[in-house]
PDB file of C-alpha atoms in Angstrom:
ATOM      1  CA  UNK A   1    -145.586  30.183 114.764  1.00 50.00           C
ATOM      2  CA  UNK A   2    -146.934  30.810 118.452  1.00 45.00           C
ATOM      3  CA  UNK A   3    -145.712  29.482 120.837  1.00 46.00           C
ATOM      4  CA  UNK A   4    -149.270  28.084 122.106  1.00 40.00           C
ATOM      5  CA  UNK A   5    -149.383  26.158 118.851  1.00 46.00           C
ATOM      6  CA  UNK A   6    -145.985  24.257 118.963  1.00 50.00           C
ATOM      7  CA  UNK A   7    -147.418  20.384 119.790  1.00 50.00           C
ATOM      8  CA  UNK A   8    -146.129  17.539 119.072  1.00 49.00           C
ATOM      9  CA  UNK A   9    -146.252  16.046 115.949  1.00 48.00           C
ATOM     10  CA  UNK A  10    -147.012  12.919 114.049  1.00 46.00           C
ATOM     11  CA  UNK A  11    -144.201  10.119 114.437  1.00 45.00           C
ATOM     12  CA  UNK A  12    -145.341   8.303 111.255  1.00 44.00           C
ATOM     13  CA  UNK A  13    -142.486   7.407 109.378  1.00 47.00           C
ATOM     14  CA  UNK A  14    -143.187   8.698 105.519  1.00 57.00           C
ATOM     15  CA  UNK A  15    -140.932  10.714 103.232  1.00 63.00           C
ATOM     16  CA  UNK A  16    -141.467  14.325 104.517  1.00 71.00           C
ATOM     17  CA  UNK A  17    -140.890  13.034 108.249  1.00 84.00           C
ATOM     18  CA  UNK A  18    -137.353  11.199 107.771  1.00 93.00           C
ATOM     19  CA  UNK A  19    -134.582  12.997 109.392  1.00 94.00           C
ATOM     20  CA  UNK A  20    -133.055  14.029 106.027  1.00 94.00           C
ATOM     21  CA  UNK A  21    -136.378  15.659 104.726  1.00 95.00           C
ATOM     22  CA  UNK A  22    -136.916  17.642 108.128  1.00 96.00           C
ATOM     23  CA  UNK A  23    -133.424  18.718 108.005  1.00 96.00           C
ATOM     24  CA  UNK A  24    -133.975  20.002 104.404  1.00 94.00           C
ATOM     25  CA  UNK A  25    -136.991  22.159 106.078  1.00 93.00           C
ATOM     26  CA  UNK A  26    -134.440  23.992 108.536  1.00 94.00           C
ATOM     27  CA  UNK A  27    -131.948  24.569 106.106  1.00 94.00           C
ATOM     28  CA  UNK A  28    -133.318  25.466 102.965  1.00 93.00           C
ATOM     29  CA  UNK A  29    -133.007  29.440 102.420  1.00 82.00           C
ATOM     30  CA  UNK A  30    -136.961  29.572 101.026  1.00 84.00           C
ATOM     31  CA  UNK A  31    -138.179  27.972 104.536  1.00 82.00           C
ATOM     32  CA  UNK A  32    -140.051  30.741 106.276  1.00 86.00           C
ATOM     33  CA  UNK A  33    -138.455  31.638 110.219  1.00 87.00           C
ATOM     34  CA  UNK A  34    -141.692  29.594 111.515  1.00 90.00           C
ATOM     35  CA  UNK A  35    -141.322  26.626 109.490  1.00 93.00           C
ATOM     36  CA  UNK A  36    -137.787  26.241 110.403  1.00 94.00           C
ATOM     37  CA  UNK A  37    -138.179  26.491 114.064  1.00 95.00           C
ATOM     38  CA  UNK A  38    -141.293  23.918 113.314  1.00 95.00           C
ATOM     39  CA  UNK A  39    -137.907  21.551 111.142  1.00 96.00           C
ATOM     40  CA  UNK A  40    -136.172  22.057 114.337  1.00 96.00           C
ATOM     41  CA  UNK A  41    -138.635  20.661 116.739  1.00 96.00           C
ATOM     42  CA  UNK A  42    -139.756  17.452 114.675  1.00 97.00           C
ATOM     43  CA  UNK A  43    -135.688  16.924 114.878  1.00 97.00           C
ATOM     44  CA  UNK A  44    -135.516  17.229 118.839  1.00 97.00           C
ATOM     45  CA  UNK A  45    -138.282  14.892 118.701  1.00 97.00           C
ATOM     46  CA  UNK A  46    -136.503  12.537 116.979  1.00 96.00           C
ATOM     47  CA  UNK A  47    -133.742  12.729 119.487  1.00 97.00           C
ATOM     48  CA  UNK A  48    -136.233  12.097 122.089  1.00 96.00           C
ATOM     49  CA  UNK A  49    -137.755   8.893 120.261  1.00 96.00           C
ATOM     50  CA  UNK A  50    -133.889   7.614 120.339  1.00 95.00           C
ATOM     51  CA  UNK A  51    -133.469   5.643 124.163  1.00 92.00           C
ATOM     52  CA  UNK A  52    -129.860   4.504 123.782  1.00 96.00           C
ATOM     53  CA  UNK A  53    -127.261   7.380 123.576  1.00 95.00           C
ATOM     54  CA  UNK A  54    -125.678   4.754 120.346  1.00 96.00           C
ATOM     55  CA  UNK A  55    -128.779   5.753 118.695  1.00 97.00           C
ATOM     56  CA  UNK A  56    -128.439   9.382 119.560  1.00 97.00           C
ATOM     57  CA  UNK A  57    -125.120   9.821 118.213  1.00 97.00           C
ATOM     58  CA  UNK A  58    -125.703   8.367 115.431  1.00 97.00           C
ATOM     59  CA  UNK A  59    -128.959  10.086 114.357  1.00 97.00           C
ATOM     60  CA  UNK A  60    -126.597  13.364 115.547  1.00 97.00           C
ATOM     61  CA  UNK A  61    -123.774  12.411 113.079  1.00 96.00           C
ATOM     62  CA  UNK A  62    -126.061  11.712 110.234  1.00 96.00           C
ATOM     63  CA  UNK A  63    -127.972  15.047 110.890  1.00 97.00           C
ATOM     64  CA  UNK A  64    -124.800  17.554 111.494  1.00 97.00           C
ATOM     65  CA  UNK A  65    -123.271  19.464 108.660  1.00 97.00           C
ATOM     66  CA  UNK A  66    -121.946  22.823 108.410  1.00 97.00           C
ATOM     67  CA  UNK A  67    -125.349  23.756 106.539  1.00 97.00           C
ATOM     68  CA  UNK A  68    -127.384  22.657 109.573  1.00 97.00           C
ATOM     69  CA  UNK A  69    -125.211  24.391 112.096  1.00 98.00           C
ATOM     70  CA  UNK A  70    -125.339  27.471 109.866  1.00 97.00           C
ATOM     71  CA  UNK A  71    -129.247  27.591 109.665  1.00 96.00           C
ATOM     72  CA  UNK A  72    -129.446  27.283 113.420  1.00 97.00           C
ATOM     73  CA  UNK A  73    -127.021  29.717 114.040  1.00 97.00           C
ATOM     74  CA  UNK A  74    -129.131  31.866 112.087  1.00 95.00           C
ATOM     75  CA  UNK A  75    -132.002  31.217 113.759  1.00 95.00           C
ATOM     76  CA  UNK A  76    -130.601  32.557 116.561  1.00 95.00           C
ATOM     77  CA  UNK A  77    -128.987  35.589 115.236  1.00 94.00           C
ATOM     78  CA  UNK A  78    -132.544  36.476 113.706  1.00 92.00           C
ATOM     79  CA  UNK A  79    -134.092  36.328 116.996  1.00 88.00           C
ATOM     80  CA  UNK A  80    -137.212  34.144 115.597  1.00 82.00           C
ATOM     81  CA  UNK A  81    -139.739  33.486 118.559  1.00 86.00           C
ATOM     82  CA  UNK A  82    -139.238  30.063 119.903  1.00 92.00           C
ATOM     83  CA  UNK A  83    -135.118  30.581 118.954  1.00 93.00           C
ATOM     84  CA  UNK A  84    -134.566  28.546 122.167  1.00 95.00           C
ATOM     85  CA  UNK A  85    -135.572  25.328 120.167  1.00 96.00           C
ATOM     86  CA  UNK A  86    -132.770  25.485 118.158  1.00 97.00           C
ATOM     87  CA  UNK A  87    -130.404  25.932 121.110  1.00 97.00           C
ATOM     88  CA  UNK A  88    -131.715  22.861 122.367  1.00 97.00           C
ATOM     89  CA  UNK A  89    -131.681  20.870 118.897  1.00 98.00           C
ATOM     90  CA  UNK A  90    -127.833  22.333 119.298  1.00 98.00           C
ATOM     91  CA  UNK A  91    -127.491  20.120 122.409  1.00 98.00           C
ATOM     92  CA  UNK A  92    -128.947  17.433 121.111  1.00 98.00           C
ATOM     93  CA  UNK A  93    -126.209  17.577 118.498  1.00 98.00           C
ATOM     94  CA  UNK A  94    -123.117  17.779 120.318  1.00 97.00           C
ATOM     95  CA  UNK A  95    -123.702  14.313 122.088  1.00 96.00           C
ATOM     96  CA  UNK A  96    -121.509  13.578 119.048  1.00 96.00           C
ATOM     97  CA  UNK A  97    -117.810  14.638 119.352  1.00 92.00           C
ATOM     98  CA  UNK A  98    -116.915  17.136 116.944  1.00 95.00           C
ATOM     99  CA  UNK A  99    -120.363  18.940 116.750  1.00 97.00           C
ATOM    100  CA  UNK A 100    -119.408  21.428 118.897  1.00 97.00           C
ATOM    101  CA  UNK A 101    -115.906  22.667 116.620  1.00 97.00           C
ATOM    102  CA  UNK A 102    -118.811  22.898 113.773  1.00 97.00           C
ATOM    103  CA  UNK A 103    -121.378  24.851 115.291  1.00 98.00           C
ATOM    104  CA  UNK A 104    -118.234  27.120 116.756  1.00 97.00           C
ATOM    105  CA  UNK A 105    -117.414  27.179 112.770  1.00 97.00           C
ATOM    106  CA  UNK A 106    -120.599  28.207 111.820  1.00 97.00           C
ATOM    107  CA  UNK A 107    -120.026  31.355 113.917  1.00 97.00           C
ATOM    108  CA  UNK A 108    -122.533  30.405 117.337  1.00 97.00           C
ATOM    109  CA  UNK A 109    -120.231  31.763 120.172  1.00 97.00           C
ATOM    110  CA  UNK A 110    -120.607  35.273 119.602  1.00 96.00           C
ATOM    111  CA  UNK A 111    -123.976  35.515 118.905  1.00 96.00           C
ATOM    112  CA  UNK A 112    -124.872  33.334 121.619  1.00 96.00           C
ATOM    113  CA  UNK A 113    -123.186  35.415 124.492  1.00 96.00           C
ATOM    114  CA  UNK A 114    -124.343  38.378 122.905  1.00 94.00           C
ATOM    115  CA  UNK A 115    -127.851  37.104 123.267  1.00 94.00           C
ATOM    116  CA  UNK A 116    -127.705  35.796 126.431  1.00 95.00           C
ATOM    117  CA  UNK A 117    -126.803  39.003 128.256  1.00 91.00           C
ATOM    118  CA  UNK A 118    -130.768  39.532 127.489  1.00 88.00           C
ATOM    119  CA  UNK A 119    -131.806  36.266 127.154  1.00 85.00           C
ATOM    120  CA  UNK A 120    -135.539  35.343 128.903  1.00 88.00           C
ATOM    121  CA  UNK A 121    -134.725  32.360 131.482  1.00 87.00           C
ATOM    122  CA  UNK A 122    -136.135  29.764 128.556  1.00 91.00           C
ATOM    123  CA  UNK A 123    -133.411  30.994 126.028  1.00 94.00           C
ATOM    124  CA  UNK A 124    -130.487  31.181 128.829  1.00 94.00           C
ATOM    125  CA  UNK A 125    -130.667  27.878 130.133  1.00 94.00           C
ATOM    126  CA  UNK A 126    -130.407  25.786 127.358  1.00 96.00           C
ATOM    127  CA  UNK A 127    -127.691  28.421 126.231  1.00 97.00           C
ATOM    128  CA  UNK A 128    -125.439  28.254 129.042  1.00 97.00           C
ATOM    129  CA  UNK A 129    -125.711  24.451 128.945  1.00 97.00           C
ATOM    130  CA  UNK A 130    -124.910  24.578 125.490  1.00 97.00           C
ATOM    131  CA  UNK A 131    -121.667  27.331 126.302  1.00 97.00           C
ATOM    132  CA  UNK A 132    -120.855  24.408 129.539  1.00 97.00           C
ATOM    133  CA  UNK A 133    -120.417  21.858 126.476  1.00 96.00           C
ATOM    134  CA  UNK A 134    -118.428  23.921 124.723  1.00 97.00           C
ATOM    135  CA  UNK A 135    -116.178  24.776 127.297  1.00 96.00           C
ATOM    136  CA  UNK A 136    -115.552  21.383 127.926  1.00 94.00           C
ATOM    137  CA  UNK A 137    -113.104  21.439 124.290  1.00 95.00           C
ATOM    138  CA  UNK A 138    -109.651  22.400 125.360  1.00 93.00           C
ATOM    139  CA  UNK A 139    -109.398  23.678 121.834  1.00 95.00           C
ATOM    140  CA  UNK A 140    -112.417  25.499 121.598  1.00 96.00           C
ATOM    141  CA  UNK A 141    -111.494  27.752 124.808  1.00 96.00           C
ATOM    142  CA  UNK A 142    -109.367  30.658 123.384  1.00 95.00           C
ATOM    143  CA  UNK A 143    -112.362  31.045 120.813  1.00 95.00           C
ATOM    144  CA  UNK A 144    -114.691  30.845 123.748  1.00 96.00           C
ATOM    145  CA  UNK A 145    -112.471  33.539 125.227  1.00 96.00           C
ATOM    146  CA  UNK A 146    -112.527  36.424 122.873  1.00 96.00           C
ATOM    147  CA  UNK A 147    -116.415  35.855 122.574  1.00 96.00           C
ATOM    148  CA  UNK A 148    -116.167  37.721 125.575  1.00 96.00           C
ATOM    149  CA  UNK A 149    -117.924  34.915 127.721  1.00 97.00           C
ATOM    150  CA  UNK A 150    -115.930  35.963 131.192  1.00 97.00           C
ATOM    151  CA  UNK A 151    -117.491  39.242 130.926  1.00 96.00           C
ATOM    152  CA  UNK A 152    -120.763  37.346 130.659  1.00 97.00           C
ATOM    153  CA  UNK A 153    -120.436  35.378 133.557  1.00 97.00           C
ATOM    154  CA  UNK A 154    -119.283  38.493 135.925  1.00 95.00           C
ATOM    155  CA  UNK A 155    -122.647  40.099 134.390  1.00 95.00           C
ATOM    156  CA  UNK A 156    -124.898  36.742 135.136  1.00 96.00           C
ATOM    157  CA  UNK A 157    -123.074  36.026 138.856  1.00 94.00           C
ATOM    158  CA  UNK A 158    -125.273  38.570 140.209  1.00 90.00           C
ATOM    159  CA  UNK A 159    -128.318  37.887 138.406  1.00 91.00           C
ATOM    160  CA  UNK A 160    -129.037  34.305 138.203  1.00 91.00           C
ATOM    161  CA  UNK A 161    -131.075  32.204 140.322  1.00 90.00           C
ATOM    162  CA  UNK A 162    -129.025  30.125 142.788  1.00 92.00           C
ATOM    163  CA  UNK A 163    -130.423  27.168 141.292  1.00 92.00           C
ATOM    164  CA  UNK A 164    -129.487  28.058 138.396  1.00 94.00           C
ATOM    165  CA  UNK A 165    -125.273  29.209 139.294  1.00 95.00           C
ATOM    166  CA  UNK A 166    -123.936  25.375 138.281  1.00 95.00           C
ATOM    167  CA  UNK A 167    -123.882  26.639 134.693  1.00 96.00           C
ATOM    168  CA  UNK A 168    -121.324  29.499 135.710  1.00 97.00           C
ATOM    169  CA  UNK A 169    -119.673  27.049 137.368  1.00 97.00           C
ATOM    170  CA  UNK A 170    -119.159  24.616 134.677  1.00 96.00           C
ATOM    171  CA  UNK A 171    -118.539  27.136 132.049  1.00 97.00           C
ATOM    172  CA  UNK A 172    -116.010  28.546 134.607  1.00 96.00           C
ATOM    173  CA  UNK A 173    -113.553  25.030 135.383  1.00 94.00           C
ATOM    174  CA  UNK A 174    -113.801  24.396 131.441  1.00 94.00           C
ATOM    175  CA  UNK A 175    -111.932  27.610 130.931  1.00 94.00           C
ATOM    176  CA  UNK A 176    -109.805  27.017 133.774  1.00 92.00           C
ATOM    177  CA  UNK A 177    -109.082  23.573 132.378  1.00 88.00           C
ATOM    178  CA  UNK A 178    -107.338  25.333 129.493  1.00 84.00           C
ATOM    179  CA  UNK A 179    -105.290  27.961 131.220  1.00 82.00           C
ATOM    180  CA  UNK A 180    -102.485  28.590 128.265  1.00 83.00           C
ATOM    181  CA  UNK A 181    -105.343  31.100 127.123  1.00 85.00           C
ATOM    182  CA  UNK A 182    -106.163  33.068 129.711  1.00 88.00           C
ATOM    183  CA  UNK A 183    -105.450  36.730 130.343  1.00 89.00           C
ATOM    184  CA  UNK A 184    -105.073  39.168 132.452  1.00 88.00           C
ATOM    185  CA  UNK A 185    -108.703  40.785 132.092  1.00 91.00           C
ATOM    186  CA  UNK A 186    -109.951  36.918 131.760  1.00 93.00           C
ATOM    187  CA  UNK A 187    -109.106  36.134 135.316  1.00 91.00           C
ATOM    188  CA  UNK A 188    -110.219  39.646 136.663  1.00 91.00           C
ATOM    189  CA  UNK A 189    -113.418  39.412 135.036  1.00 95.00           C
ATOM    190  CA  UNK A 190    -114.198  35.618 136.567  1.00 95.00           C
ATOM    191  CA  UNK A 191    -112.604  36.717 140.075  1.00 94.00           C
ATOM    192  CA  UNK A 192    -115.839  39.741 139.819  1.00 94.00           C
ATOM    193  CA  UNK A 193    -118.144  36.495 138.527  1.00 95.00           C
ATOM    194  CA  UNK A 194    -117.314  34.315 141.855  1.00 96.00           C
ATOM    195  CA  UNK A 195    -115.331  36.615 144.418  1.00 95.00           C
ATOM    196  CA  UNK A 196    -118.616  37.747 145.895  1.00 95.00           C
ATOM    197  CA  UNK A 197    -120.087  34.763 145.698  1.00 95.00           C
ATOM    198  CA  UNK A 198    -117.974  32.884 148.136  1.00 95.00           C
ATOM    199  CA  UNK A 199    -118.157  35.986 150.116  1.00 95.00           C
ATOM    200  CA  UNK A 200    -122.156  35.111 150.338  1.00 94.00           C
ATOM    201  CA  UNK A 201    -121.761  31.542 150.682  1.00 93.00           C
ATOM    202  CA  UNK A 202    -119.682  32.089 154.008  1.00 93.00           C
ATOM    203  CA  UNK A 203    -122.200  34.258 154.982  1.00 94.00           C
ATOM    204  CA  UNK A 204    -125.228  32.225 154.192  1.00 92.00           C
ATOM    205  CA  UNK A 205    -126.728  34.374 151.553  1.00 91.00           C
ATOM    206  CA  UNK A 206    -125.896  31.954 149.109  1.00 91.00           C
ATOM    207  CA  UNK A 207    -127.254  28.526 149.455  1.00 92.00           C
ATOM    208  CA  UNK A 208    -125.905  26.217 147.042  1.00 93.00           C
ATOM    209  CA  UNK A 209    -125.794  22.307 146.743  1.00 93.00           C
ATOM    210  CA  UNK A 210    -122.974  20.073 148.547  1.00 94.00           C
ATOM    211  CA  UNK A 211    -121.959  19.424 144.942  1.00 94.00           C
ATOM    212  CA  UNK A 212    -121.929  23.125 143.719  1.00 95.00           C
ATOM    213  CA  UNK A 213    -119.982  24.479 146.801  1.00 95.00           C
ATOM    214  CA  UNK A 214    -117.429  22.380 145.850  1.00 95.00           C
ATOM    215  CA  UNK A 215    -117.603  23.452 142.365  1.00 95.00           C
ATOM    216  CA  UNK A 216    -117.373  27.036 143.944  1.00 96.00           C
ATOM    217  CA  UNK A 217    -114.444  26.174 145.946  1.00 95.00           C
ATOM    218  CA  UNK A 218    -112.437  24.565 142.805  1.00 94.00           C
ATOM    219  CA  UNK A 219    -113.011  27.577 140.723  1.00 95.00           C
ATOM    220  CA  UNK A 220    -111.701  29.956 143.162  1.00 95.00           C
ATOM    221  CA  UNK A 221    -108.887  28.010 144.067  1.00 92.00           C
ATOM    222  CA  UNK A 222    -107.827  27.223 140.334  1.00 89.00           C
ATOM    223  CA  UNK A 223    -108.422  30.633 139.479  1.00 89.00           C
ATOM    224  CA  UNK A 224    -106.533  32.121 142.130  1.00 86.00           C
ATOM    225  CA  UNK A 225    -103.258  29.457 140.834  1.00 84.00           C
ATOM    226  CA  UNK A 226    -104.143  30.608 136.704  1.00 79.00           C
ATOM    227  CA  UNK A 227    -104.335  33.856 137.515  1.00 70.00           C
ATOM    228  CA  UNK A 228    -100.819  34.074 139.449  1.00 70.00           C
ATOM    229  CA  UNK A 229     -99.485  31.689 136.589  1.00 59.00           C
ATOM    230  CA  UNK A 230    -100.957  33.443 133.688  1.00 58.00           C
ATOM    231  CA  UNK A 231     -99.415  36.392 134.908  1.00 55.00           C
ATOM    232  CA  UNK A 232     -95.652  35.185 135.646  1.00 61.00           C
ATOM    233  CA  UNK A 233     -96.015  33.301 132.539  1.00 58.00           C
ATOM    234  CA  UNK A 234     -96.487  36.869 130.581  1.00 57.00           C
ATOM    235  CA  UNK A 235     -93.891  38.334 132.523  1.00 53.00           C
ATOM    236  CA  UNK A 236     -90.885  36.005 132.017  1.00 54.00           C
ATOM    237  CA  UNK A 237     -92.020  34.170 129.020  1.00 54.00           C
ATOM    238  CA  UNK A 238     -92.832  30.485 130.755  1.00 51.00           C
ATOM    239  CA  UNK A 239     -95.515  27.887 130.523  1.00 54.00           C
ATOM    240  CA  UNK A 240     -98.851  27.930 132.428  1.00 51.00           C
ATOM    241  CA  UNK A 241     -98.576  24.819 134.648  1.00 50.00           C
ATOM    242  CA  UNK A 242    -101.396  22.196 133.950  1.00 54.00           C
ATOM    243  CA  UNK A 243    -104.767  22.483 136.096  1.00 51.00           C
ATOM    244  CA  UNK A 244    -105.665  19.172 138.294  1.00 49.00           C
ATOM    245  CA  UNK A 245    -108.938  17.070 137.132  1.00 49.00           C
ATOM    246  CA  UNK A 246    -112.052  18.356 137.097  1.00 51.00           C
ATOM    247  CA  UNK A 247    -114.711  17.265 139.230  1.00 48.00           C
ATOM    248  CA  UNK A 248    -116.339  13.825 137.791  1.00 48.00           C
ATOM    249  CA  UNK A 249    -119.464  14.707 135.332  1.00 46.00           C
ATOM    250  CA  UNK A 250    -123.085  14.185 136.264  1.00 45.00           C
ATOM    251  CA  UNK A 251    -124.637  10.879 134.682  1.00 43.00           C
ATOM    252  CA  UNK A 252    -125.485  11.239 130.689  1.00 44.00           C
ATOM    253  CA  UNK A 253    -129.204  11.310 130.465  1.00 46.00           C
ATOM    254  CA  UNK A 254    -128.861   8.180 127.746  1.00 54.00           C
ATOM    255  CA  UNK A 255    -127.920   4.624 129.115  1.00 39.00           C
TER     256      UNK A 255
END
């Protein structure tokens, strides 16, 4: 199970190697941690063989049931060596609609921003891409919430490599997006996460991309309208008005 001996294996197609039979691997309870790490590579392979994103989504519908998202969950929680292959066997996943609300099911947001407060840079990024995705379902936000994820970014904002900050970003205008569940201590805690980093921007101690100081911008102007909403909203009992559009995503990675 080291890492130096994770390689590629064999595309033949034969019984053990169909998607069913490698799923089996991950999930059954008798697998050792190494074997199902192994069950979880073959299966990002297998997303990798698959060009068109058709053929993606449907190899991610056939594959995703609550026992799979529980097993990789686990994975996770266990802290096996190589954990960060499951994260990204997690993205591959949620190209389908609807894999998200089952790996939130299976009980992923709190141990994932629980891990990623220590996470080693090859277990955060495919986490915080995988938190981005998640914050992109309007209905998986107040979940998302009391994970404590805004205390995550505020601790992150400081820490993270600059080219690295999108993922706060995007994490950031999906909660934003879905301001009927902020609080108080939500807005606070993202205001710590990106105040001083517009204050470094203007100074130039934060480079970012065209792109990302925009993303910057919108997040500090949204969260400066939630924030005064969310409040007056608590105070007189009213609605939070509705956020504008988000800025258009980047181009899938499938055709």
């Amino acid at each position: 199970c080291q890492r130096q001996k994770m390689q590629p294996t064999s595309s033949a197609a034969d019984s053990s190697d169909t998607p069913f039979a490698v799923r089996t691997k991950l999930t059954a309870s008798s697998s050792l941690g190494c074997d199902r790490i192994a069950a979880a590579h073959r299966l990002n392979e297998l997303f990798i063989e698959r060009e068109r994103r058709a053929d993606a989504e449907r190899l991610a519908g056939e594959l995703c049931t609550p026992e799979l998202c529980g097993a990789l969950v686990q994975l996770v929680t266990d802290g096996e060596e190589l954990s960060e292959i499951a994260l990204h066997l997690m993205l591959n996943l949620c190209v389908r609609p609807g894999s998200a609300q089952l790996l939130c099911r299976a009980g992923l947001l709190p141990v994932l921003v629980a891990s990623l407060r220590i996470a080693e840079p090859q277990f955060q990024l495919p986490g915080l891409a995988l938190l981005s995705l998640i914050a992109e379902e309007r209905e998986l936000v107040p979940t998302l919430l009391k994970s404590g994820v805004c205390k995550l970014l505020s601790s992150l904002a400081t820490k993270l490599a600059t080219t690295d900050f999108h993922w706060l970003l995007e994490v950031a205008e999906g909660i934003l997006h879905a301001p009927t569940a902020l609080r108080p201590a939500h807005s606070q805690q993202l205001l710590k996460a990106f105040e001083p980093a517009t204050q470094k921007q203007r100074a130039g101690e934060l480079r970012l991309g065209d792109r990302d100081a925009r993303r910057l911008a919108r997040v500090m102007s949204l969260l400066r309208v939630t924030s005064t909403a969310v409040l007056k909203a608590q105070l007189v009992g009213g609605n939070v008005p509705a956020p504008p559009l988000p800025i258009p995503a980047a181009p899938l990675a499938w055709s």
